[in-house]
Amino acid sequence: MSCLAQDKAAADGQALVQLMFIDADLMPVGAARPRFHGVTYSDRGLFGGIAALHKGLADREDELDLESSLIGLLDVLRARHADAPGAASPALRPRALRHVREMLHSRLDSNIKLDDLAEVAGCSKRHLIRSFRQAYGVPPHHYRTLLRLARAKSLLAAGRSVAETAAELGYCDQSQLNRHFRREFGMSAGGYARTVR
């Protein structure tokens, strides 16, 4: 995924223009390749998702989270605005999914890429996300976030600082850990630490 943002000054009546260039391998191939008949779509939900993705890029969110969000948005775009959605692939075998899950558990502090997980599973990124969600109830990036937060709770309860905890779990800074904490638990990591000590 690559992104290019061009900023036009709002003072002279210009708008902010953000362009995102998406790797072609994130879309289905062959007969399943979607056909889009427009360039723009009036779709508030899709717009909100794209705006959140741009914010995640600006906030330097984790690459696995960003790429998974992008693939989810592409699925929404394809389902709502394209012809020929293609046939669904069968679910991955439990063994392949277990290997992915083991990798997520063993590398909590790493910035794992979706490519790495798809390679372990032996399938496309899109197929991995769909199969993992079917098996575990959440996509791989959210599963890893939940693992990290569970570990963060135990580290914070043991007296580790928010900064130490964020660094140990591979977050780029403690504000990133706090964003995830607030999203899942409605409080900051520091707030949680104060309640359990």
PDB file of C-alpha atoms in Angstrom:
ATOM      1  CA  MET A   1       0.000   0.000   0.000  1.00  0.00           C
ATOM      2  CA  SER A   2       1.335   3.422  -0.781  1.00  0.00           C
ATOM      3  CA  CYS A   3      -0.186   6.779  -0.089  1.00  0.00           C
ATOM      4  CA  LEU A   4       0.389  10.247  -1.463  1.00  0.00           C
ATOM      5  CA  ALA A   5      -1.221  13.263   0.135  1.00  0.00           C
ATOM      6  CA  GLN A   6      -1.251  16.689  -1.443  1.00  0.00           C
ATOM      7  CA  ASP A   7      -2.228  19.559   0.825  1.00  0.00           C
ATOM      8  CA  LYS A   8      -3.911  22.648  -0.590  1.00  0.00           C
ATOM      9  CA  ALA A   9      -4.228  25.655   1.691  1.00  0.00           C
ATOM     10  CA  ALA A  10      -7.763  25.980   3.029  1.00  0.00           C
ATOM     11  CA  ALA A  11      -7.358  29.760   3.322  1.00  0.00           C
ATOM     12  CA  ASP A  12      -7.456  30.286  -0.455  1.00  0.00           C
ATOM     13  CA  GLY A  13     -10.589  28.162  -0.883  1.00  0.00           C
ATOM     14  CA  GLN A  14      -8.754  24.995  -1.896  1.00  0.00           C
ATOM     15  CA  ALA A  15      -9.500  21.580  -0.415  1.00  0.00           C
ATOM     16  CA  LEU A  16      -7.253  18.917   1.007  1.00  0.00           C
ATOM     17  CA  VAL A  17      -6.684  16.196  -1.583  1.00  0.00           C
ATOM     18  CA  GLN A  18      -5.469  12.780  -0.488  1.00  0.00           C
ATOM     19  CA  LEU A  19      -4.648  10.090  -3.015  1.00  0.00           C
ATOM     20  CA  MET A  20      -4.040   6.463  -2.193  1.00  0.00           C
ATOM     21  CA  PHE A  21      -2.384   4.131  -4.690  1.00  0.00           C
ATOM     22  CA  ILE A  22      -3.312   0.513  -4.051  1.00  0.00           C
ATOM     23  CA  ASP A  23      -1.269  -2.488  -5.141  1.00  0.00           C
ATOM     24  CA  ALA A  24      -3.147  -4.448  -7.796  1.00  0.00           C
ATOM     25  CA  ASP A  25      -2.468  -7.737  -5.964  1.00  0.00           C
ATOM     26  CA  LEU A  26      -4.911  -6.665  -3.252  1.00  0.00           C
ATOM     27  CA  MET A  27      -7.779  -7.138  -5.724  1.00  0.00           C
ATOM     28  CA  PRO A  28      -8.949 -10.526  -7.013  1.00  0.00           C
ATOM     29  CA  VAL A  29      -7.453 -11.764 -10.285  1.00  0.00           C
ATOM     30  CA  GLY A  30      -8.846 -13.407 -13.396  1.00  0.00           C
ATOM     31  CA  ALA A  31     -12.576 -13.800 -13.817  1.00  0.00           C
ATOM     32  CA  ALA A  32     -13.159 -12.644 -10.241  1.00  0.00           C
ATOM     33  CA  ARG A  33     -11.567  -9.216 -10.904  1.00  0.00           C
ATOM     34  CA  PRO A  34     -14.274  -6.621 -10.215  1.00  0.00           C
ATOM     35  CA  ARG A  35     -15.429  -4.059 -12.777  1.00  0.00           C
ATOM     36  CA  PHE A  36     -16.093  -0.557 -11.533  1.00  0.00           C
ATOM     37  CA  HIS A  37     -18.293   1.684 -13.665  1.00  0.00           C
ATOM     38  CA  GLY A  38     -17.639   4.947 -11.897  1.00  0.00           C
ATOM     39  CA  VAL A  39     -14.818   6.989 -10.494  1.00  0.00           C
ATOM     40  CA  THR A  40     -16.637   8.562  -7.571  1.00  0.00           C
ATOM     41  CA  TYR A  41     -19.324   7.109  -5.316  1.00  0.00           C
ATOM     42  CA  SER A  42     -21.666   8.754  -2.834  1.00  0.00           C
ATOM     43  CA  ASP A  43     -21.093   6.355   0.062  1.00  0.00           C
ATOM     44  CA  ARG A  44     -20.755   7.866   3.555  1.00  0.00           C
ATOM     45  CA  GLY A  45     -19.735   4.584   5.198  1.00  0.00           C
ATOM     46  CA  LEU A  46     -16.972   3.964   2.686  1.00  0.00           C
ATOM     47  CA  PHE A  47     -15.829   7.593   2.975  1.00  0.00           C
ATOM     48  CA  GLY A  48     -15.663   7.275   6.768  1.00  0.00           C
ATOM     49  CA  GLY A  49     -13.593   4.109   6.479  1.00  0.00           C
ATOM     50  CA  ILE A  50     -11.181   5.727   4.038  1.00  0.00           C
ATOM     51  CA  ALA A  51     -10.876   8.807   6.273  1.00  0.00           C
ATOM     52  CA  ALA A  52     -10.093   6.533   9.242  1.00  0.00           C
ATOM     53  CA  LEU A  53      -7.477   4.729   7.159  1.00  0.00           C
ATOM     54  CA  HIS A  54      -5.814   8.030   6.227  1.00  0.00           C
ATOM     55  CA  LYS A  55      -5.823   9.024   9.912  1.00  0.00           C
ATOM     56  CA  GLY A  56      -4.223   5.697  10.790  1.00  0.00           C
ATOM     57  CA  LEU A  57      -1.514   6.325   8.208  1.00  0.00           C
ATOM     58  CA  ALA A  58      -0.890   9.802   9.623  1.00  0.00           C
ATOM     59  CA  ASP A  59      -0.800   8.406  13.183  1.00  0.00           C
ATOM     60  CA  ARG A  60       1.694   5.697  12.113  1.00  0.00           C
ATOM     61  CA  GLU A  61      -0.620   2.892  13.198  1.00  0.00           C
ATOM     62  CA  ASP A  62       0.622  -0.677  12.914  1.00  0.00           C
ATOM     63  CA  GLU A  63       1.069  -1.935   9.349  1.00  0.00           C
ATOM     64  CA  LEU A  64      -0.946  -5.106   9.949  1.00  0.00           C
ATOM     65  CA  ASP A  65      -3.885  -3.017  11.207  1.00  0.00           C
ATOM     66  CA  LEU A  66      -3.658  -0.623   8.258  1.00  0.00           C
ATOM     67  CA  GLU A  67      -3.396  -3.262   5.565  1.00  0.00           C
ATOM     68  CA  SER A  68      -6.231  -5.296   7.082  1.00  0.00           C
ATOM     69  CA  SER A  69      -8.400  -2.165   7.200  1.00  0.00           C
ATOM     70  CA  LEU A  70      -7.543  -1.428   3.575  1.00  0.00           C
ATOM     71  CA  ILE A  71      -8.536  -4.917   2.452  1.00  0.00           C
ATOM     72  CA  GLY A  72     -11.795  -4.609   4.381  1.00  0.00           C
ATOM     73  CA  LEU A  73     -12.504  -1.291   2.645  1.00  0.00           C
ATOM     74  CA  LEU A  74     -11.721  -2.818  -0.742  1.00  0.00           C
ATOM     75  CA  ASP A  75     -14.191  -5.608   0.016  1.00  0.00           C
ATOM     76  CA  VAL A  76     -16.860  -3.013   0.875  1.00  0.00           C
ATOM     77  CA  LEU A  77     -16.058  -1.036  -2.286  1.00  0.00           C
ATOM     78  CA  ARG A  78     -16.251  -4.171  -4.402  1.00  0.00           C
ATOM     79  CA  ALA A  79     -19.465  -5.434  -2.798  1.00  0.00           C
ATOM     80  CA  ARG A  80     -21.279  -2.099  -3.106  1.00  0.00           C
ATOM     81  CA  HIS A  81     -19.966  -0.638  -6.344  1.00  0.00           C
ATOM     82  CA  ALA A  82     -18.610  -3.364  -8.650  1.00  0.00           C
ATOM     83  CA  ASP A  83     -19.899  -6.091 -10.932  1.00  0.00           C
ATOM     84  CA  ALA A  84     -18.633  -9.683 -10.890  1.00  0.00           C
ATOM     85  CA  PRO A  85     -17.823 -10.114  -7.194  1.00  0.00           C
ATOM     86  CA  GLY A  86     -16.461 -13.633  -7.853  1.00  0.00           C
ATOM     87  CA  ALA A  87     -17.023 -16.885  -6.050  1.00  0.00           C
ATOM     88  CA  ALA A  88     -16.009 -17.248  -2.436  1.00  0.00           C
ATOM     89  CA  SER A  89     -13.032 -19.487  -1.708  1.00  0.00           C
ATOM     90  CA  PRO A  90     -13.408 -22.360   0.745  1.00  0.00           C
ATOM     91  CA  ALA A  91     -12.256 -21.722   4.321  1.00  0.00           C
ATOM     92  CA  LEU A  92      -8.648 -22.459   5.207  1.00  0.00           C
ATOM     93  CA  ARG A  93      -7.778 -25.691   6.937  1.00  0.00           C
ATOM     94  CA  PRO A  94      -7.540 -25.496  10.728  1.00  0.00           C
ATOM     95  CA  ARG A  95      -3.820 -26.365  10.638  1.00  0.00           C
ATOM     96  CA  ALA A  96      -2.994 -23.334   8.463  1.00  0.00           C
ATOM     97  CA  LEU A  97      -4.999 -21.075  10.752  1.00  0.00           C
ATOM     98  CA  ARG A  98      -3.268 -22.518  13.828  1.00  0.00           C
ATOM     99  CA  HIS A  99       0.120 -21.677  12.283  1.00  0.00           C
ATOM    100  CA  VAL A 100      -1.020 -18.092  11.743  1.00  0.00           C
ATOM    101  CA  ARG A 101      -2.346 -17.887  15.293  1.00  0.00           C
ATOM    102  CA  GLU A 102       0.911 -19.296  16.694  1.00  0.00           C
ATOM    103  CA  MET A 103       2.872 -16.687  14.758  1.00  0.00           C
ATOM    104  CA  LEU A 104       0.691 -13.918  16.193  1.00  0.00           C
ATOM    105  CA  HIS A 105       1.214 -15.260  19.724  1.00  0.00           C
ATOM    106  CA  SER A 106       4.974 -15.657  19.371  1.00  0.00           C
ATOM    107  CA  ARG A 107       5.674 -12.261  17.814  1.00  0.00           C
ATOM    108  CA  LEU A 108       3.649  -9.787  19.861  1.00  0.00           C
ATOM    109  CA  ASP A 109       6.476  -7.245  19.773  1.00  0.00           C
ATOM    110  CA  SER A 110       6.989  -7.436  15.988  1.00  0.00           C
ATOM    111  CA  ASN A 111       5.439  -5.393  13.242  1.00  0.00           C
ATOM    112  CA  ILE A 112       4.123  -8.457  11.408  1.00  0.00           C
ATOM    113  CA  LYS A 113       2.901  -7.874   7.877  1.00  0.00           C
ATOM    114  CA  LEU A 114      -0.159  -9.422   6.346  1.00  0.00           C
ATOM    115  CA  ASP A 115       2.125 -10.834   3.623  1.00  0.00           C
ATOM    116  CA  ASP A 116       3.988 -12.817   6.319  1.00  0.00           C
ATOM    117  CA  LEU A 117       0.771 -14.270   7.701  1.00  0.00           C
ATOM    118  CA  ALA A 118      -0.592 -15.117   4.244  1.00  0.00           C
ATOM    119  CA  GLU A 119       2.665 -16.891   3.409  1.00  0.00           C
ATOM    120  CA  VAL A 120       2.428 -18.999   6.571  1.00  0.00           C
ATOM    121  CA  ALA A 121      -1.192 -19.861   5.718  1.00  0.00           C
ATOM    122  CA  GLY A 122      -0.407 -20.500   2.046  1.00  0.00           C
ATOM    123  CA  CYS A 123      -3.197 -18.302   0.688  1.00  0.00           C
ATOM    124  CA  SER A 124      -4.069 -14.752  -0.361  1.00  0.00           C
ATOM    125  CA  LYS A 125      -4.348 -11.973   2.194  1.00  0.00           C
ATOM    126  CA  ARG A 126      -8.064 -11.545   1.572  1.00  0.00           C
ATOM    127  CA  HIS A 127      -8.704 -15.277   1.973  1.00  0.00           C
ATOM    128  CA  LEU A 128      -6.685 -15.333   5.197  1.00  0.00           C
ATOM    129  CA  ILE A 129      -8.655 -12.464   6.732  1.00  0.00           C
ATOM    130  CA  ARG A 130     -11.995 -14.038   5.837  1.00  0.00           C
ATOM    131  CA  SER A 131     -11.020 -17.545   7.068  1.00  0.00           C
ATOM    132  CA  PHE A 132      -9.400 -16.278  10.272  1.00  0.00           C
ATOM    133  CA  ARG A 133     -12.491 -14.219  11.092  1.00  0.00           C
ATOM    134  CA  GLN A 134     -14.697 -17.281  10.523  1.00  0.00           C
ATOM    135  CA  ALA A 135     -12.521 -19.413  12.816  1.00  0.00           C
ATOM    136  CA  TYR A 136     -11.721 -16.948  15.614  1.00  0.00           C
ATOM    137  CA  GLY A 137     -14.404 -14.265  15.395  1.00  0.00           C
ATOM    138  CA  VAL A 138     -12.044 -11.391  14.546  1.00  0.00           C
ATOM    139  CA  PRO A 139      -9.527 -10.694  11.751  1.00  0.00           C
ATOM    140  CA  PRO A 140      -5.817 -11.362  12.454  1.00  0.00           C
ATOM    141  CA  HIS A 141      -4.917  -7.733  13.178  1.00  0.00           C
ATOM    142  CA  HIS A 142      -7.649  -7.411  15.813  1.00  0.00           C
ATOM    143  CA  TYR A 143      -6.742 -10.776  17.308  1.00  0.00           C
ATOM    144  CA  ARG A 144      -3.151  -9.575  17.737  1.00  0.00           C
ATOM    145  CA  THR A 145      -4.347  -6.285  19.233  1.00  0.00           C
ATOM    146  CA  LEU A 146      -6.394  -8.230  21.793  1.00  0.00           C
ATOM    147  CA  LEU A 147      -3.361 -10.404  22.611  1.00  0.00           C
ATOM    148  CA  ARG A 148      -1.182  -7.325  23.047  1.00  0.00           C
ATOM    149  CA  LEU A 149      -3.745  -5.637  25.274  1.00  0.00           C
ATOM    150  CA  ALA A 150      -4.119  -8.725  27.466  1.00  0.00           C
ATOM    151  CA  ARG A 151      -0.335  -8.794  27.891  1.00  0.00           C
ATOM    152  CA  ALA A 152      -0.283  -5.027  28.515  1.00  0.00           C
ATOM    153  CA  LYS A 153      -2.847  -5.427  31.300  1.00  0.00           C
ATOM    154  CA  SER A 154      -0.691  -8.000  33.067  1.00  0.00           C
ATOM    155  CA  LEU A 155       2.476  -5.890  32.660  1.00  0.00           C
ATOM    156  CA  LEU A 156       0.741  -2.764  33.957  1.00  0.00           C
ATOM    157  CA  ALA A 157      -0.746  -4.677  36.899  1.00  0.00           C
ATOM    158  CA  ALA A 158       2.767  -5.916  37.719  1.00  0.00           C
ATOM    159  CA  GLY A 159       3.968  -2.318  38.019  1.00  0.00           C
ATOM    160  CA  ARG A 160       5.510  -1.663  34.604  1.00  0.00           C
ATOM    161  CA  SER A 161       5.144   1.862  33.256  1.00  0.00           C
ATOM    162  CA  VAL A 162       2.985   2.621  30.220  1.00  0.00           C
ATOM    163  CA  ALA A 163       6.095   3.588  28.211  1.00  0.00           C
ATOM    164  CA  GLU A 164       7.906   0.338  29.100  1.00  0.00           C
ATOM    165  CA  THR A 165       4.829  -1.703  28.302  1.00  0.00           C
ATOM    166  CA  ALA A 166       4.327  -0.011  24.936  1.00  0.00           C
ATOM    167  CA  ALA A 167       7.975  -0.581  23.983  1.00  0.00           C
ATOM    168  CA  GLU A 168       7.937  -4.225  25.075  1.00  0.00           C
ATOM    169  CA  LEU A 169       4.836  -4.942  22.994  1.00  0.00           C
ATOM    170  CA  GLY A 170       6.159  -3.288  19.840  1.00  0.00           C
ATOM    171  CA  TYR A 171       4.053  -0.128  19.847  1.00  0.00           C
ATOM    172  CA  CYS A 172       5.823   2.866  18.331  1.00  0.00           C
ATOM    173  CA  ASP A 173       4.992   4.953  21.418  1.00  0.00           C
ATOM    174  CA  GLN A 174       2.718   4.971  24.440  1.00  0.00           C
ATOM    175  CA  SER A 175       0.073   7.074  22.674  1.00  0.00           C
ATOM    176  CA  GLN A 176      -0.482   4.196  20.244  1.00  0.00           C
ATOM    177  CA  LEU A 177      -0.976   1.807  23.170  1.00  0.00           C
ATOM    178  CA  ASN A 178      -3.363   4.316  24.767  1.00  0.00           C
ATOM    179  CA  ARG A 179      -5.438   4.597  21.561  1.00  0.00           C
ATOM    180  CA  HIS A 180      -5.901   0.829  21.450  1.00  0.00           C
ATOM    181  CA  PHE A 181      -6.645   0.702  25.189  1.00  0.00           C
ATOM    182  CA  ARG A 182      -9.311   3.403  24.899  1.00  0.00           C
ATOM    183  CA  ARG A 183     -10.868   1.745  21.866  1.00  0.00           C
ATOM    184  CA  GLU A 184     -11.206  -1.625  23.654  1.00  0.00           C
ATOM    185  CA  PHE A 185     -11.677  -0.671  27.315  1.00  0.00           C
ATOM    186  CA  GLY A 186     -12.813   2.964  27.336  1.00  0.00           C
ATOM    187  CA  MET A 187      -9.812   4.155  29.383  1.00  0.00           C
ATOM    188  CA  SER A 188      -6.140   4.883  28.876  1.00  0.00           C
ATOM    189  CA  ALA A 189      -3.430   2.388  29.789  1.00  0.00           C
ATOM    190  CA  GLY A 190      -2.319   4.724  32.584  1.00  0.00           C
ATOM    191  CA  GLY A 191      -5.870   4.900  33.904  1.00  0.00           C
ATOM    192  CA  TYR A 192      -6.046   1.113  33.915  1.00  0.00           C
ATOM    193  CA  ALA A 193      -2.695   0.897  35.751  1.00  0.00           C
ATOM    194  CA  ARG A 194      -3.966   3.248  38.473  1.00  0.00           C
ATOM    195  CA  THR A 195      -7.073   1.106  39.032  1.00  0.00           C
ATOM    196  CA  VAL A 196      -5.170  -2.180  39.469  1.00  0.00           C
ATOM    197  CA  ARG A 197      -2.240  -1.044  41.605  1.00  0.00           C
TER     198      ARG A 197
END
